[in-house]
mmCIF file of C-alpha atoms in Angstrom:
data_model
loop_
_atom_site.group_PDB
_atom_site.id
_atom_site.type_symbol
_atom_site.label_atom_id
_atom_site.label_comp_id
_atom_site.label_asym_id
_atom_site.label_seq_id
_atom_site.Cartn_x
_atom_site.Cartn_y
_atom_site.Cartn_z
ATOM 1 C CA MET A 1 25.560 -48.260 16.270
ATOM 2 C CA VAL A 2 23.732 -51.627 15.925
ATOM 3 C CA ASP A 3 25.762 -54.856 15.860
ATOM 4 C CA GLY A 4 28.884 -52.988 14.791
ATOM 5 C CA GLN A 5 27.140 -51.160 11.965
ATOM 6 C CA ARG A 6 25.752 -47.620 11.915
ATOM 7 C CA LEU A 7 22.122 -47.677 10.912
ATOM 8 C CA ILE A 8 19.551 -44.874 10.862
ATOM 9 C CA VAL A 9 16.737 -46.148 13.182
ATOM 10 C CA ALA A 10 14.637 -42.936 13.337
ATOM 11 C CA VAL A 11 14.425 -39.473 11.761
ATOM 12 C CA ILE A 12 12.863 -36.666 13.690
ATOM 13 C CA PRO A 13 12.774 -33.137 12.087
ATOM 14 C CA LEU A 14 14.367 -30.444 14.250
ATOM 15 C CA GLU A 15 12.631 -27.102 13.900
ATOM 16 C CA SER A 16 15.083 -25.063 16.016
ATOM 17 C CA ARG A 17 18.034 -25.457 18.324
ATOM 18 C CA SER A 18 15.777 -24.573 21.332
ATOM 19 C CA ASP A 19 14.001 -27.883 20.789
ATOM 20 C CA ALA A 20 17.263 -29.926 20.886
ATOM 21 C CA TYR A 21 16.468 -31.508 24.201
ATOM 22 C CA ARG A 22 13.004 -32.676 22.911
ATOM 23 C CA PHE A 23 14.870 -34.260 19.965
ATOM 24 C CA VAL A 24 17.091 -36.157 22.336
ATOM 25 C CA LYS A 25 14.155 -37.281 24.462
ATOM 26 C CA LYS A 26 12.255 -38.500 21.432
ATOM 27 C CA MET A 27 15.189 -40.330 19.946
ATOM 28 C CA VAL A 28 15.941 -42.172 23.240
ATOM 29 C CA GLU A 29 12.229 -43.133 23.592
ATOM 30 C CA LYS A 30 12.116 -44.296 19.965
ATOM 31 C CA VAL A 31 15.244 -46.464 20.261
ATOM 32 C CA ARG A 32 13.932 -48.028 23.434
ATOM 33 C CA THR A 33 10.616 -48.688 21.787
ATOM 34 C CA LEU A 34 12.465 -50.604 19.065
ATOM 35 C CA GLY A 35 13.982 -52.837 21.739
ATOM 36 C CA ILE A 36 17.527 -51.507 21.170
ATOM 37 C CA ARG A 37 19.701 -51.387 24.346
ATOM 38 C CA ILE A 38 21.647 -48.217 24.652
ATOM 39 C CA ARG A 39 25.113 -49.076 25.957
ATOM 40 C CA TYR A 40 26.085 -45.390 26.145
ATOM 41 C CA LEU A 41 24.896 -42.157 24.565
ATOM 42 C CA THR A 42 27.218 -39.571 23.139
ATOM 43 C CA LEU A 43 26.042 -36.030 22.121
ATOM 44 C CA ASP A 44 27.894 -33.079 20.695
ATOM 45 C CA GLY A 45 27.901 -29.597 22.179
ATOM 46 C CA GLY A 46 24.970 -28.502 20.024
ATOM 47 C CA PHE A 47 22.610 -30.460 22.342
ATOM 48 C CA PHE A 48 23.929 -29.000 25.604
ATOM 49 C CA SER A 49 21.358 -27.128 27.689
ATOM 50 C CA ILE A 50 19.792 -27.203 31.117
ATOM 51 C CA ASP A 51 16.816 -29.127 29.800
ATOM 52 C CA THR A 52 18.979 -31.751 28.089
ATOM 53 C CA MET A 53 21.052 -32.321 31.184
ATOM 54 C CA ARG A 54 17.990 -32.612 33.335
ATOM 55 C CA PHE A 55 16.485 -35.173 30.935
ATOM 56 C CA LEU A 56 19.659 -37.187 30.928
ATOM 57 C CA LYS A 57 19.679 -37.321 34.696
ATOM 58 C CA GLU A 58 16.003 -38.425 34.809
ATOM 59 C CA SER A 59 16.100 -40.744 31.794
ATOM 60 C CA GLY A 60 17.689 -43.697 33.617
ATOM 61 C CA LEU A 61 20.491 -43.849 31.129
ATOM 62 C CA LYS A 62 23.424 -45.613 32.913
ATOM 63 C CA LYS A 63 26.090 -44.000 30.660
ATOM 64 C CA TYR A 64 26.188 -40.772 28.658
ATOM 65 C CA ILE A 65 28.865 -38.435 27.402
ATOM 66 C CA LEU A 66 27.977 -34.941 26.272
ATOM 67 C CA HIS A 67 30.508 -32.389 24.968
ATOM 68 C CA MET A 68 29.947 -29.356 27.201
ATOM 69 C CA PRO A 69 30.818 -25.953 25.592
ATOM 70 C CA SER A 70 33.196 -23.851 27.687
ATOM 71 C CA THR A 71 31.545 -21.292 30.034
ATOM 72 C CA ARG A 72 32.805 -18.231 31.748
ATOM 73 C CA LYS A 73 32.881 -20.234 34.978
ATOM 74 C CA VAL A 74 35.046 -22.890 33.417
ATOM 75 C CA LYS A 75 37.337 -20.461 31.662
ATOM 76 C CA LYS A 76 38.428 -19.133 35.076
ATOM 77 C CA MET A 77 39.586 -22.636 36.075
ATOM 78 C CA ARG A 78 43.041 -24.122 35.379
ATOM 79 C CA LEU A 79 42.220 -27.247 33.350
ATOM 80 C CA SER A 80 44.328 -30.389 33.228
ATOM 81 C CA ASP A 81 43.785 -33.797 31.573
ATOM 82 C CA GLY A 82 41.816 -36.177 33.720
ATOM 83 C CA MET A 83 40.436 -33.420 35.963
ATOM 84 C CA ARG A 84 36.937 -34.200 37.346
ATOM 85 C CA PHE A 85 34.648 -31.683 39.078
ATOM 86 C CA LYS A 86 30.971 -31.124 39.839
ATOM 87 C CA TYR A 87 29.375 -28.464 37.705
ATOM 88 C CA ARG A 88 26.070 -26.632 38.408
ATOM 89 C CA THR A 89 24.257 -24.593 35.794
ATOM 90 C CA ASN A 90 23.754 -20.955 36.436
ATOM 91 C CA HIS A 91 21.169 -19.579 33.932
ATOM 92 C CA HIS A 92 20.903 -15.825 33.970
ATOM 93 C CA HIS A 93 17.390 -15.405 32.669
ATOM 94 C CA HIS A 94 14.900 -14.485 35.375
ATOM 95 C CA GLN A 95 12.409 -17.102 34.246
ATOM 96 C CA ARG A 96 14.877 -19.786 35.233
ATOM 97 C CA ARG A 97 14.295 -20.325 38.936
ATOM 98 C CA GLU A 98 16.889 -21.834 41.263
ATOM 99 C CA LEU A 99 15.016 -25.172 41.365
ATOM 100 C CA GLU A 100 15.347 -25.450 37.584
ATOM 101 C CA GLN A 101 19.141 -25.619 37.707
ATOM 102 C CA VAL A 102 20.990 -29.038 37.441
ATOM 103 C CA SER A 103 24.345 -30.352 38.583
ATOM 104 C CA PHE A 104 26.490 -33.032 36.982
ATOM 105 C CA ASP A 105 30.046 -34.308 36.723
ATOM 106 C CA VAL A 106 32.502 -32.893 34.216
ATOM 107 C CA VAL A 107 35.670 -34.603 33.044
ATOM 108 C CA VAL A 108 38.415 -32.771 31.261
ATOM 109 C CA ALA A 109 39.937 -34.790 28.373
ATOM 110 C CA TYR A 110 42.922 -33.443 26.413
ATOM 111 C CA ASP A 111 43.100 -34.232 22.705
ATOM 112 C CA ARG A 112 46.730 -34.120 21.700
ATOM 113 C CA THR A 113 46.109 -34.293 18.009
ATOM 114 C CA LYS A 114 44.014 -31.155 18.182
ATOM 115 C CA ASP A 115 45.659 -29.564 21.232
ATOM 116 C CA TYR A 116 42.188 -29.081 22.656
ATOM 117 C CA TYR A 117 40.697 -29.620 26.049
ATOM 118 C CA TYR A 118 37.262 -31.298 25.877
ATOM 119 C CA LEU A 119 34.744 -30.820 28.722
ATOM 120 C CA MET A 120 32.735 -34.070 29.020
ATOM 121 C CA ALA A 121 29.537 -33.898 30.968
ATOM 122 C CA THR A 122 29.053 -37.495 32.050
ATOM 123 C CA ASN A 123 27.569 -39.835 34.613
ATOM 124 C CA MET A 124 30.102 -42.488 33.968
ATOM 125 C CA PRO A 125 32.124 -43.473 37.066
ATOM 126 C CA SER A 126 35.716 -42.333 37.871
ATOM 127 C CA LEU A 127 37.144 -45.658 36.742
ATOM 128 C CA TYR A 128 36.659 -44.435 33.197
ATOM 129 C CA LYS A 129 39.767 -42.378 32.362
ATOM 130 C CA SER A 130 39.628 -39.227 30.381
ATOM 131 C CA SER A 131 41.363 -40.938 27.436
ATOM 132 C CA THR A 132 38.660 -43.606 27.513
ATOM 133 C CA LEU A 133 35.851 -41.093 27.508
ATOM 134 C CA LEU A 134 37.505 -39.167 24.601
ATOM 135 C CA LYS A 135 37.807 -42.379 22.621
ATOM 136 C CA LEU A 136 34.190 -43.343 23.188
ATOM 137 C CA TYR A 137 33.078 -39.815 22.253
ATOM 138 C CA ASN A 138 35.221 -39.742 19.066
ATOM 139 C CA ARG A 139 33.509 -42.898 17.866
ATOM 140 C CA ARG A 140 30.478 -40.735 17.155
ATOM 141 C CA TRP A 141 32.350 -39.088 14.252
ATOM 142 C CA GLY A 142 31.406 -42.085 12.175
ATOM 143 C CA ILE A 143 27.922 -40.607 12.262
ATOM 144 C CA GLU A 144 29.162 -37.819 10.019
ATOM 145 C CA THR A 145 30.398 -40.388 7.537
ATOM 146 C CA SER A 146 26.937 -42.000 7.604
ATOM 147 C CA TYR A 147 25.346 -38.650 6.755
ATOM 148 C CA ARG A 148 27.747 -38.167 3.840
ATOM 149 C CA MET A 149 26.933 -41.618 2.565
ATOM 150 C CA CYS A 150 23.250 -41.034 2.987
ATOM 151 C CA ASN A 151 23.503 -37.865 0.918
ATOM 152 C CA GLN A 152 24.941 -39.864 -1.934
ATOM 153 C CA PHE A 153 21.534 -41.602 -2.189
ATOM 154 C CA LEU A 154 19.623 -38.344 -1.937
ATOM 155 C CA ILE A 155 17.452 -37.434 -4.912
ATOM 156 C CA ARG A 156 18.320 -33.967 -6.160
ATOM 157 C CA THR A 157 15.474 -31.527 -6.346
ATOM 158 C CA THR A 158 14.823 -27.833 -6.797
ATOM 159 C CA SER A 159 11.506 -28.133 -4.960
ATOM 160 C CA LYS A 160 11.121 -25.891 -1.855
ATOM 161 C CA LYS A 161 8.201 -27.900 -0.532
ATOM 162 C CA TYR A 162 8.999 -29.255 2.953
ATOM 163 C CA ILE A 163 7.104 -32.537 2.463
ATOM 164 C CA VAL A 164 8.850 -33.237 -0.802
ATOM 165 C CA ARG A 165 12.381 -32.655 0.538
ATOM 166 C CA LEU A 166 11.550 -34.566 3.639
ATOM 167 C CA PHE A 167 10.273 -37.563 1.682
ATOM 168 C CA TYR A 168 13.410 -37.635 -0.429
ATOM 169 C CA TYR A 169 15.598 -37.603 2.665
ATOM 170 C CA LEU A 170 13.647 -40.330 4.384
ATOM 171 C CA PHE A 171 13.878 -42.393 1.145
ATOM 172 C CA ALA A 172 17.673 -41.876 1.074
ATOM 173 C CA CYS A 173 17.931 -43.020 4.668
ATOM 174 C CA LEU A 174 16.107 -46.270 3.804
ATOM 175 C CA ILE A 175 18.379 -46.862 0.846
ATOM 176 C CA TYR A 176 21.460 -46.263 2.946
ATOM 177 C CA ASN A 177 20.318 -48.851 5.510
ATOM 178 C CA ALA A 178 19.768 -51.350 2.762
ATOM 179 C CA TRP A 179 23.196 -50.575 1.355
ATOM 180 C CA VAL A 180 24.772 -51.123 4.804
ATOM 181 C CA THR A 181 22.873 -54.470 5.195
ATOM 182 C CA TYR A 182 23.972 -55.812 1.917
ATOM 183 C CA ASN A 183 27.631 -55.027 2.665
ATOM 184 C CA GLU A 184 27.311 -56.547 6.154
ATOM 185 C CA GLN A 185 26.209 -59.850 4.525
ATOM 186 C CA ASN A 186 29.426 -60.012 2.541
ATOM 187 C CA ILE A 187 27.661 -58.843 -0.601
ATOM 188 C CA PRO A 188 29.739 -55.798 -1.451
ATOM 189 C CA VAL A 189 27.691 -53.189 -3.258
ATOM 190 C CA ILE A 190 29.086 -49.884 -4.363
ATOM 191 C CA VAL A 191 26.840 -46.808 -4.264
ATOM 192 C CA VAL A 192 26.697 -46.463 -8.027
ATOM 193 C CA GLN A 193 25.442 -50.069 -8.351
ATOM 194 C CA MET A 194 22.817 -49.410 -5.713
ATOM 195 C CA LYS A 195 21.590 -46.305 -7.562
ATOM 196 C CA LEU A 196 21.456 -48.051 -10.928
ATOM 197 C CA SER A 197 19.500 -51.013 -9.409
ATOM 198 C CA LEU A 198 16.998 -48.623 -7.872
ATOM 199 C CA LEU A 199 16.590 -46.772 -11.180
ATOM 200 C CA TRP A 200 16.051 -50.063 -13.009
ATOM 201 C CA PHE A 201 13.275 -51.122 -10.609
ATOM 202 C CA VAL A 202 11.610 -47.721 -10.808
ATOM 203 C CA LEU A 203 11.654 -47.735 -14.597
ATOM 204 C CA ASN A 204 10.351 -51.342 -14.702
ATOM 205 C CA ASP A 205 7.362 -50.884 -12.401
ATOM 206 C CA ASN A 206 5.414 -53.589 -14.270
ATOM 207 C CA TYR A 207 8.107 -56.067 -13.200
ATOM 208 C CA MET A 208 7.692 -54.976 -9.587
ATOM 209 C CA LEU A 209 3.925 -55.407 -9.705
ATOM 210 C CA GLU A 210 4.279 -58.898 -11.399
ATOM 211 C CA TYR A 211 6.457 -60.225 -8.687
ATOM 212 C CA ALA A 212 5.021 -58.331 -5.662
#
């Protein structure tokens, strides 16, 4: 989120879930390169791994919240809202040596609307209540809305070429950012208007060259 608006600041293709932590690292580095200050970072459970947690601890990020999937160790515990405990990973593969494990704080946050206990891996101090952490984490759901809006600008294609589909998606992200910017400047533009305007400019390329 930038100045109250959700903008796409970088797009990094993810080849597999095993590379999730590299994705997080690249995104944090990219955002910092752009001079954007990260107030706090929220990640869903798909990014949880030993490597991700190690990076978060070493990254210097002052505040992060990561939804931690339940483990066999946690399932044996009696959870309650606001509960905070220290968790240490325990990877069962032989190639994971003891020194590669990582420990971090976990806060239990109960969502009454879903009747679900969230496990929040975080470095935020204890003065942040579980309800506050859950509220901050839930703000990330606006990202899903951004993806849906971005897809409305996506050019439909039957091409299976990776480079073509990637280009179309990147183009859609740029148009989405432009749409958000226009609306932020009190110039309300509906998606259909944006699409028609783009189509007009594409069909009138001579006009574009004349005034470039």
